[in-house]
Coordinates of C-alpha atoms in Angstrom, one line a residue:
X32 CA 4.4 147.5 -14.2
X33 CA 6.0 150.2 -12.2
X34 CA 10.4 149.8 -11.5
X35 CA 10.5 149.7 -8.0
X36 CA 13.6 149.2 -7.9
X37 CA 15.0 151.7 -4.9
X38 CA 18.5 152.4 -6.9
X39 CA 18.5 155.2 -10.4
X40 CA 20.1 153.5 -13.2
X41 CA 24.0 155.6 -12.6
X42 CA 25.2 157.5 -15.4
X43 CA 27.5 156.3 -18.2
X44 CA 30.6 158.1 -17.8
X45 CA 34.4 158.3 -18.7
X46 CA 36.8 156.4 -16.4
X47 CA 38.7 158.8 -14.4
X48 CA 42.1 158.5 -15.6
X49 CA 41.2 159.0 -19.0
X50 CA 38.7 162.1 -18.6
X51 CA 41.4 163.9 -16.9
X52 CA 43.6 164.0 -20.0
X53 CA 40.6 165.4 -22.3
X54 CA 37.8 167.4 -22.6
X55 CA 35.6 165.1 -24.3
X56 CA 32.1 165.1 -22.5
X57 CA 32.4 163.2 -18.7
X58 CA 28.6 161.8 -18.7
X59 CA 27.7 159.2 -21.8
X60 CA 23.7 159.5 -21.5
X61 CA 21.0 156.7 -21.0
X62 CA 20.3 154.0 -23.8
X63 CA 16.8 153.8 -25.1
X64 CA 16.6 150.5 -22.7
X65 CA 18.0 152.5 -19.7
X66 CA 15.9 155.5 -19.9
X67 CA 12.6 153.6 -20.1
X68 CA 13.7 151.4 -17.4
X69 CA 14.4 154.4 -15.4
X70 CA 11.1 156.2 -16.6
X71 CA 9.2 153.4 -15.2
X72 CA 10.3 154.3 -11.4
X73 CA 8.3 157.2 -12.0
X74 CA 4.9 156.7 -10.0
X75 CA 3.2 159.2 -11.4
X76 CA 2.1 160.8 -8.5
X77 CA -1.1 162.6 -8.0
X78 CA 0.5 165.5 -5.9
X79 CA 3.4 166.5 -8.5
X80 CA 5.9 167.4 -6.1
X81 CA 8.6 167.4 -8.7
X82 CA 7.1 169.8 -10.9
X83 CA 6.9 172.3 -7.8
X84 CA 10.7 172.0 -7.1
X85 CA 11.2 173.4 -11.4
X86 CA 11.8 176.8 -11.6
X87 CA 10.3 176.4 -15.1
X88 CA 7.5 174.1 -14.4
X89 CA 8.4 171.3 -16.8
X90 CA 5.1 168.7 -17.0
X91 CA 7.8 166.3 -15.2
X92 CA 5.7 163.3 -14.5
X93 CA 3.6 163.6 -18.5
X94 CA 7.2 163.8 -20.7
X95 CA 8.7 160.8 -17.9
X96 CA 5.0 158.7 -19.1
X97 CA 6.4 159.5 -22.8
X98 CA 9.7 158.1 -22.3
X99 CA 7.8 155.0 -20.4
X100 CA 6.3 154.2 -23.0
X101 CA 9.3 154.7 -25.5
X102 CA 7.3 157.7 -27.1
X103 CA 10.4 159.7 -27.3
X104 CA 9.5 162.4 -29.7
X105 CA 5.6 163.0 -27.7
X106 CA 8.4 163.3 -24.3
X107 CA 10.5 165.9 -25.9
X108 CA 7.6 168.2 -27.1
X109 CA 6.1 168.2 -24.1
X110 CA 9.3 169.0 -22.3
X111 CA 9.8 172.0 -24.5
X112 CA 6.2 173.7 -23.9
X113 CA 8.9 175.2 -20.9
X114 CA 11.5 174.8 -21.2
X115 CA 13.9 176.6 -24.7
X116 CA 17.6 174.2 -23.7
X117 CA 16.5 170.8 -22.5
X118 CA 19.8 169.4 -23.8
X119 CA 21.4 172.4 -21.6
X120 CA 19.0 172.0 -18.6
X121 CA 19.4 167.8 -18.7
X122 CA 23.2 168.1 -18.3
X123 CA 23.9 171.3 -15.7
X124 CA 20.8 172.0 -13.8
X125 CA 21.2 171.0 -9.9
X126 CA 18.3 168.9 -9.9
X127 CA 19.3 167.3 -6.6
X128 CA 18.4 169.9 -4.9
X129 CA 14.7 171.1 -7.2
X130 CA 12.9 168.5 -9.0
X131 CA 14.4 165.4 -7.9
X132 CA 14.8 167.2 -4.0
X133 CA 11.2 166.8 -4.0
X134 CA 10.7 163.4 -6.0
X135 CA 8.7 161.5 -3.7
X136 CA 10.9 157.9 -4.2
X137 CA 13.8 159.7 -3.0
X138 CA 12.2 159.2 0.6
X139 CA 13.0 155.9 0.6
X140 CA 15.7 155.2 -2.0
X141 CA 16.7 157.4 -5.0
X142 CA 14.9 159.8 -6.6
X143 CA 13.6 159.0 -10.5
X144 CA 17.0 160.3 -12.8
X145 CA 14.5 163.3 -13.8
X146 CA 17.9 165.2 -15.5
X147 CA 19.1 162.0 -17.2
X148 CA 15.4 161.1 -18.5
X149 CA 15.6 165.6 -19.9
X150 CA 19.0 165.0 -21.2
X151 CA 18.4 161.7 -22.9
X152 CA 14.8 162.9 -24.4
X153 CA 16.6 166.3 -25.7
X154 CA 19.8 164.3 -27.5
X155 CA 17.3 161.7 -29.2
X156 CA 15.2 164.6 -30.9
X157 CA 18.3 166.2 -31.5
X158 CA 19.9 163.2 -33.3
X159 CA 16.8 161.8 -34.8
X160 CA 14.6 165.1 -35.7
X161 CA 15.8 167.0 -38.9
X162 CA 12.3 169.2 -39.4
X163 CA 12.7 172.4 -38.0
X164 CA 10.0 173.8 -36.3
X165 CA 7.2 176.3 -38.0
X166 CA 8.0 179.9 -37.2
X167 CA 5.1 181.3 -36.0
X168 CA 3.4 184.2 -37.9
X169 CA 4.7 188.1 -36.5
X170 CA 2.1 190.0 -33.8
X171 CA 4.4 193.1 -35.7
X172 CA 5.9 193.8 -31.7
X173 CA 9.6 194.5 -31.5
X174 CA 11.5 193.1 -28.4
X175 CA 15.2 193.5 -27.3
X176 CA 16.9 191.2 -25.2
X177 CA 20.3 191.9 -23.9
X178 CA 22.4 188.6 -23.5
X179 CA 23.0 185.8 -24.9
X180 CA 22.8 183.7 -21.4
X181 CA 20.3 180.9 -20.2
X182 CA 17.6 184.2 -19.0
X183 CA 18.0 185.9 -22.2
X184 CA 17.5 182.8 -24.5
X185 CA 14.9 181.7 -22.5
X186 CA 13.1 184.6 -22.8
X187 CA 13.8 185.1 -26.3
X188 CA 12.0 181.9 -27.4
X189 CA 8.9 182.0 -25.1
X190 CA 8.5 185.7 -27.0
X191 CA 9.8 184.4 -30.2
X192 CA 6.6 181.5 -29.8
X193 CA 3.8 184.5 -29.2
X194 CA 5.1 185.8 -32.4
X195 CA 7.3 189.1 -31.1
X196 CA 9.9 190.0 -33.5
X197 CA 13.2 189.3 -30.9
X198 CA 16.6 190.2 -31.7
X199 CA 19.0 189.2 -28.6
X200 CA 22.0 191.4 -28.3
X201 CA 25.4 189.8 -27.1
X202 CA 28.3 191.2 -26.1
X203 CA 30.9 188.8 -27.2
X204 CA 31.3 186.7 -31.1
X205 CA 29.7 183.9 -29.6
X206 CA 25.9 182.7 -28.8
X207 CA 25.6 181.4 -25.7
X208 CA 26.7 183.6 -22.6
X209 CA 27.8 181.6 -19.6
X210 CA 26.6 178.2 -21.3
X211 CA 29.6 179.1 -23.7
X212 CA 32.1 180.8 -22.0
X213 CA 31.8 179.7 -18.4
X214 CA 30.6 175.5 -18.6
X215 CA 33.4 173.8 -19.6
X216 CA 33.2 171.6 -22.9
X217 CA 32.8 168.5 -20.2
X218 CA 30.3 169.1 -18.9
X219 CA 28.4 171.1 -22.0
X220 CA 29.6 170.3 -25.3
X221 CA 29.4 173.6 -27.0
X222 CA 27.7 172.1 -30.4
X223 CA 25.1 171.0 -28.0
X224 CA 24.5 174.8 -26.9
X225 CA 24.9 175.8 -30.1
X226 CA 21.8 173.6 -31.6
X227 CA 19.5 174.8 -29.5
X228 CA 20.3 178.3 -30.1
X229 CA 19.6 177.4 -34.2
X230 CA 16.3 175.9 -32.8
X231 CA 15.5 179.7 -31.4
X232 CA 16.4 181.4 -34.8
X233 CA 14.4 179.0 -36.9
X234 CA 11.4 180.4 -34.5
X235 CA 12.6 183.6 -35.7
X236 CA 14.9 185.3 -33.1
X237 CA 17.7 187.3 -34.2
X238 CA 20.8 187.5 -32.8
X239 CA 23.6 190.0 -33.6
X240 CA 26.9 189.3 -31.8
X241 CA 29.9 191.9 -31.0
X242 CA 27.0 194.6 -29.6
X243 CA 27.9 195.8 -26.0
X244 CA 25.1 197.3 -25.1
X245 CA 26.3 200.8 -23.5
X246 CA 29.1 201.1 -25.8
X247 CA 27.9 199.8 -28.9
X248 CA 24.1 201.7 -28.6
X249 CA 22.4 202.2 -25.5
X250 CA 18.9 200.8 -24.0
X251 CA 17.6 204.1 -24.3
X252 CA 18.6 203.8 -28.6
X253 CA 17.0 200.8 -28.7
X254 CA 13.8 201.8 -27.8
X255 CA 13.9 205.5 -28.9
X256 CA 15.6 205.2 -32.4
X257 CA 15.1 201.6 -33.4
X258 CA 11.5 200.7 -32.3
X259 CA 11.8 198.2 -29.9
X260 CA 8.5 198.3 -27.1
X261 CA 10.2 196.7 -24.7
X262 CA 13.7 195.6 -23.3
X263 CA 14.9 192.2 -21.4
X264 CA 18.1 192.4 -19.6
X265 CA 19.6 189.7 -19.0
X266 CA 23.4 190.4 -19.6
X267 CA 24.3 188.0 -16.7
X268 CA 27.1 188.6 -13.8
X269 CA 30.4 188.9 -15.5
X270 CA 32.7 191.0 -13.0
X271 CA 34.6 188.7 -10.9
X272 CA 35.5 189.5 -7.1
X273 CA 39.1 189.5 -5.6
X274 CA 40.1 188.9 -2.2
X275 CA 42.2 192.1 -2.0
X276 CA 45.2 190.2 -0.8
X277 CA 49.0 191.1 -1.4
X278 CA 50.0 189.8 -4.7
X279 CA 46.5 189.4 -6.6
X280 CA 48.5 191.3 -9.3
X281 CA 51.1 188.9 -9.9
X282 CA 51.6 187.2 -13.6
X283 CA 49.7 183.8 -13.4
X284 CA 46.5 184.7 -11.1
X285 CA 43.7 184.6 -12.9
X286 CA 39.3 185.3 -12.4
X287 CA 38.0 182.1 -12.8
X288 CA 36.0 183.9 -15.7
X289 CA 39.0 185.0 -17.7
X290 CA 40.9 181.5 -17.3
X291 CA 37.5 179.7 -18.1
X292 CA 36.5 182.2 -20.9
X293 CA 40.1 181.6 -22.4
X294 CA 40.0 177.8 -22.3
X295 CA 35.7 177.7 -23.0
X296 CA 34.8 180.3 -25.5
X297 CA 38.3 180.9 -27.1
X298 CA 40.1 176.9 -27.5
X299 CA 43.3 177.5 -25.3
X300 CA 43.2 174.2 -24.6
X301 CA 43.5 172.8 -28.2
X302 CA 47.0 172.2 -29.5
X303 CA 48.4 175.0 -31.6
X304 CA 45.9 177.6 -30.2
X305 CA 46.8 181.2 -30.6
X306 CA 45.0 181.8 -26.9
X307 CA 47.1 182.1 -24.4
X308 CA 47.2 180.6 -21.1
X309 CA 49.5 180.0 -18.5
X310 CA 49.8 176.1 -18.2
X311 CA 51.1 175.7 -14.4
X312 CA 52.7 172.9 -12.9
X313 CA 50.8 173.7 -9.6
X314 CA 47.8 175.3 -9.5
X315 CA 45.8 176.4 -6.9
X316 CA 41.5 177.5 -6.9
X317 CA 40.4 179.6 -4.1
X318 CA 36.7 179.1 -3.7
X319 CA 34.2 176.2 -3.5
X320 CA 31.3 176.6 -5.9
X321 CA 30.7 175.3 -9.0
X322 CA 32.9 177.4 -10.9
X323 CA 35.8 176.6 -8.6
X324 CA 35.2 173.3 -9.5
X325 CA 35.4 173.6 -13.3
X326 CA 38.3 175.8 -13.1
X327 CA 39.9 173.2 -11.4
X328 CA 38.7 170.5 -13.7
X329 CA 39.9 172.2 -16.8
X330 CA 43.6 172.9 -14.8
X331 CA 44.0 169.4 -14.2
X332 CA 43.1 168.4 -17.8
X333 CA 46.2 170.5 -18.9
X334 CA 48.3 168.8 -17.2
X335 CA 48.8 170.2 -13.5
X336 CA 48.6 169.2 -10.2
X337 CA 45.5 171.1 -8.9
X338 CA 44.8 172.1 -5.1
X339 CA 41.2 173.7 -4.4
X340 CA 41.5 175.9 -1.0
X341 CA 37.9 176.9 0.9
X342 CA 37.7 178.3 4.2
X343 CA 35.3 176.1 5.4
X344 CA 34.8 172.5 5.5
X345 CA 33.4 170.0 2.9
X346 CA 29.8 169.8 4.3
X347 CA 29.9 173.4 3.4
X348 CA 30.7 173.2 -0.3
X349 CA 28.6 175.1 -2.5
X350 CA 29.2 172.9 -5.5
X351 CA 27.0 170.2 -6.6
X352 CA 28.0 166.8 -5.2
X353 CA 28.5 165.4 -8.3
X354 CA 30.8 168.0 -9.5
X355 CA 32.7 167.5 -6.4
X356 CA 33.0 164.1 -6.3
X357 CA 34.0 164.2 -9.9
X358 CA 37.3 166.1 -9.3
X359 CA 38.1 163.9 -6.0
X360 CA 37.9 161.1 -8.6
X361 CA 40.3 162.8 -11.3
X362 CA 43.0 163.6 -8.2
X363 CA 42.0 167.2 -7.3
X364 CA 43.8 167.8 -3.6
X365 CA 41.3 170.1 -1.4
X366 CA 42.3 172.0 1.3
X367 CA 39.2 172.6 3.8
X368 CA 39.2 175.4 6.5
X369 CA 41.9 176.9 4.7
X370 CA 42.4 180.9 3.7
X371 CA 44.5 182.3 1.3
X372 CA 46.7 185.2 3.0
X373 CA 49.2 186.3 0.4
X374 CA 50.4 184.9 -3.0
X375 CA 54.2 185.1 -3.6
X376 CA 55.8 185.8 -6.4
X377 CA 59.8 185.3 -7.8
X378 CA 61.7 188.1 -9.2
X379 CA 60.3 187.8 -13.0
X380 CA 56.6 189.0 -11.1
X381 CA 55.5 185.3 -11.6
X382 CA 53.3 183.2 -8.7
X383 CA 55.5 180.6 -6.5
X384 CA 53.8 180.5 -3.4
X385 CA 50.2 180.8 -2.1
X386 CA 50.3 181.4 1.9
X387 CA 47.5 180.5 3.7
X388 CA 46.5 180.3 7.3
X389 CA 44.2 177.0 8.8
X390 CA 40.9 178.3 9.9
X391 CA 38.0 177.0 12.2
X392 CA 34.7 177.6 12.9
X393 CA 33.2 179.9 15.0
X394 CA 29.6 181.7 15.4
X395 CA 26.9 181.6 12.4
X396 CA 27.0 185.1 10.0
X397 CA 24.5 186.3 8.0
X398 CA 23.8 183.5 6.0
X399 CA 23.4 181.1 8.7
X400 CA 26.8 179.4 7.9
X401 CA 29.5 179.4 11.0
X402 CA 31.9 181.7 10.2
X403 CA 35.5 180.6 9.6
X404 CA 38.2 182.1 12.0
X405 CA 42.1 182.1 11.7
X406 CA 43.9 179.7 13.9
X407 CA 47.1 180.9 15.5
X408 CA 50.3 180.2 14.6
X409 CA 49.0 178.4 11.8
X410 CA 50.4 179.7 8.6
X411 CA 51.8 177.5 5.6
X412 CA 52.8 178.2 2.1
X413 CA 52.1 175.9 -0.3
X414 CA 53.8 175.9 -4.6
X415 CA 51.6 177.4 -7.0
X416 CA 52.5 178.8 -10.2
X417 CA 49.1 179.4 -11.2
X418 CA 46.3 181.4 -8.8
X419 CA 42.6 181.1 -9.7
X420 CA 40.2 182.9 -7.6
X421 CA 36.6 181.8 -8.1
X422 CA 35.2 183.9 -5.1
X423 CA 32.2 184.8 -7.2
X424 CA 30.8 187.6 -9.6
X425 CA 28.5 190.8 -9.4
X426 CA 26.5 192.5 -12.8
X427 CA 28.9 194.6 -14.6
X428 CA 27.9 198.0 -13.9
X429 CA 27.9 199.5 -17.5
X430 CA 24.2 199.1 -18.6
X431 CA 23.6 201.1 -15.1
X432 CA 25.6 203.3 -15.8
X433 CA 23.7 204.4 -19.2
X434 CA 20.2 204.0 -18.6
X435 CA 18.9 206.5 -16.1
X436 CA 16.2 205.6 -14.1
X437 CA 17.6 202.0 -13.7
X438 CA 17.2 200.8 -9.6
X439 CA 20.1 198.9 -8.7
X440 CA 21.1 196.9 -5.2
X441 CA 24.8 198.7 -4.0
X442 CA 26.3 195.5 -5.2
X443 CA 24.8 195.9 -8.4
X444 CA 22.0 194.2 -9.0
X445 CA 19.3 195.5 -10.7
X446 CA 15.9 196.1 -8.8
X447 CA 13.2 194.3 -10.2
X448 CA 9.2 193.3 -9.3
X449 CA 10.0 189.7 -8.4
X450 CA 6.9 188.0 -10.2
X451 CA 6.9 189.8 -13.3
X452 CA 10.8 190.6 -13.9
X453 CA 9.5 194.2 -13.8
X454 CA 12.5 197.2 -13.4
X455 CA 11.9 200.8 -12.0
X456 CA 12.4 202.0 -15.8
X457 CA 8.9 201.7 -18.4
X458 CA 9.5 199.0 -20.6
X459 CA 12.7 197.8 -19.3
X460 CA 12.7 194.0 -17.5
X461 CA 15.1 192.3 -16.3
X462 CA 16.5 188.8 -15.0
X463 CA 19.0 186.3 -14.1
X464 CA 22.4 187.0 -12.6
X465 CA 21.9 190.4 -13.5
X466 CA 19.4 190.8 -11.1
X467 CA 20.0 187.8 -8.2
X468 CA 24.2 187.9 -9.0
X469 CA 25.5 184.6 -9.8
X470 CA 23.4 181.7 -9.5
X471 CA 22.0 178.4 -12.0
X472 CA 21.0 178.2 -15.3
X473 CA 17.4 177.0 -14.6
X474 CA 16.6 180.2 -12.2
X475 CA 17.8 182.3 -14.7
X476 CA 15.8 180.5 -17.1
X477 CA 12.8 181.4 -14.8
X478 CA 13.3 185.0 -14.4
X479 CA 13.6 184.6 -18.6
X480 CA 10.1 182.7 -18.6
X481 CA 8.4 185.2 -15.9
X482 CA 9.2 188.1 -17.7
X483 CA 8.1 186.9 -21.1
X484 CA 5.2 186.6 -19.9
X485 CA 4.8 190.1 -18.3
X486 CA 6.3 191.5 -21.5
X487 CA 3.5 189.8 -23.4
X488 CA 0.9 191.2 -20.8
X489 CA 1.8 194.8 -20.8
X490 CA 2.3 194.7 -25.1
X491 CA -0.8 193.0 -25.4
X492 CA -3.2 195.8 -23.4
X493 CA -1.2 198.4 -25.2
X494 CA -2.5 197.4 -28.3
X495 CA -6.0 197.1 -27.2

């Protein structure tokens, strides 16, 4: 018998006032009892408008039959036939706005928890599954893939599957890209990321750590000198943007990458950590997507009082509800249709003030949204010892820089054929932020996915 029930079982989570003080994961997952209660709202619809709304095409409605039935083992193998980090993808994708956006019992109630079903199917295997999987016999084709991110992974392990001999290169000592040094532990528990990486290298896939790729060797090596047939770029969008404003070089402003990479990848918020970090009494987050939000969640867990400034208003925010809602509950202060001016500083060069001006909306701009103006005569200062701006990032423009032939946008993005990942350069693909600029997991996942699958097209007619 079908749940009809109109409501999605809610999510398990810390109380407020104690997640705030620790970075111990927020959400607790489904029970066995929950998740096949929550599997049975599912109405199996002949028209699967949820798988149309995955960027990765996950059988949605066949693994949510699985879990139904309590088959949770036939649920996750079905799930990963697409998808390489179901534990990842269960616990960060936006699925409010893809699969579940289209889930037809969200027309009249909620839509079936299709991220908290992934989530809860990917921990159980994980937990209760020891046997690695068989690595599949070499094809004797030699692929590189440049990053360590959600793209790069993804496309590691759909190559790694076909039987290519993949070795991903990454930049920094750690596995994981953004998923490590960008998610914060409370949302993404790093061992989780971690495990499904050591699923990819028991399929085979290499990974050598500490290679920056147009430093260390260049594309152009790798394919020349050390035999690899093709190249996947997907090294992410690491360069963060500033608002050009007087002060932006004071002590205690920070990118929202560095302070997150600092706290994420390299422990600065564990006692006695030899990272440092500036731990502010007050600190302020200029920006409104979901990286404002988890630099602002990871201030207020050390301790400060944490203010998040956007120049529009809250119906605007770019940030997933939940993640917004979240950081209301744990006593983050937002400022709407507010703009930083200038951040003041005291005579030792440290932040003390962030000026900003009140703001209203005025005409639509390019991307539809009504642009914010200043209002007159309305300038205030507001205490902050720490500045984070998370306006947003662009590609870093080294591998451009050493790979001629490589078509990039004028903001940096590399140029690619949009259904096969394809760049201007032989050989060379290319996906993820690195192409679109900053943007979710599960679309860079995609671009990963599509241009396996090219890779494998072009490598298989050369052989023949």
């Amino acid at each position: 018998m079908p749940n009809m029930s109109k409501v999605k079982h809610p999510m398990p989570s810390q109380a407020p006032d104690v997640r705030s003080g620790n970075f111990s994961e927020v959400a607790l997952g489904y029970d066995a009892a929950t998740a096949i209660d929550e599997a049975q709202r599912c109405l199996n619809c002949k028209q699967r408008f949820c798988v149309s709304g995955c960027p990765v095409k996950i059988e949605i409605p066949e693994f949510i039959r699985q879990v139904a039935g309590g088959h949770f083992e036939e649920a996750y193998q079905i799930i990963a036939r697409s998808s390489a980090l179901p534990a990842v993808c269960g616990r960060v994708c936006p699925q409010e706005s893809q699969c579940e956006g289209k889930c037809v019992r969200g027309r009249n109630g909620d839509p079936v928890g299709i991220g908290r079903l992934e989530r809860f199917v990917a921990d159980w295997h994980n937990e209760n599954v020891k046997e690695k999987a068989p690595r599949p016999e070499s094809n004797g084709h030699k692929v590189a893939v440049i990053g360590s991110g959600p793209s790069g992974l993804t496309c590691a392990g759909d190559l790694a599957r076909l039987g290519y001999e993949v070795t991903v290169f990454e930049a920094l000592h750690l596995a994981g890209g953004v998923l490590v040094y960008g998610i914060p532990e409370f949302r993404l528990p790093k061992a989780i990321v971690q495990k499904e990486i050591e699923g990819l290298k028991d399929l085979g896939v290499k990974v050598e750590t500490n290679v920056v790729v147009g430093k260390t060797i260049t594309i152009d090596e790798l394919m020349q000198e050390e035999g690899f047939e093709a190249v996947f770029i997907g090294s992410g969008a690491g360069l963060p943007k500033f608002m050009n404003i007087p002060g932006e070089n004071l002590k205690g402003v920070y990118s929202a990458n560095e302070f997150l990479t600092r706290i994420n990848l390299m422990k600065a918020y564990l006692p006695g950590s030899d990272t440092p970090i500036q731990h502010g009494k007050n600190v302020a987050v200029v920006g409104g997507g979901n990286v404002a939000m988890d630099a602002a969640r990871c201030a207020r867990r050390l301790g400060a009082s944490v203010t998040v400034i956007y120049r529009r208003t809250e119906a605007e925010l770019p940030a997933r509800h939940e993640e917004v809602e979240h950081a209301m509950e744990e006593g983050i202060v937002f400022k709407f249709l507010t703009n930083p001016t200038a951040i003041g500083g005291n005579e030792d060069g440290w932040v003390d003030t962030i000026t900003c001006q009140e703001m209203e909306l005025g005409e639509p701009d390019a991307s539809g949204r009504r642009r914010p103006v200043p209002k007159e005569g309305s300038a205030f200062d507001l205490p902050a010892d720490v500045v984070i701006m998370a306006l947003g990032t662009s590609p870093n423009p080294l591998i451009k820089s050493t790979t001629q032939g490589l078509e990039t946008q004028k903001w940096g993005g590399i140029v690619v054929e949009e259904a096969t990942g394809k760049t201007s350069r032989e050989g060379i693909y290319a996906g993820g932020d690195a192409v679109t600029g900053a943007a979710t997991v599960i679309l860079a996942m995609g671009a990963g996915k599509t241009a396996a699958a090219a890779i494998h097209e072009a490598l298989q007619k050369k052989a023949e």
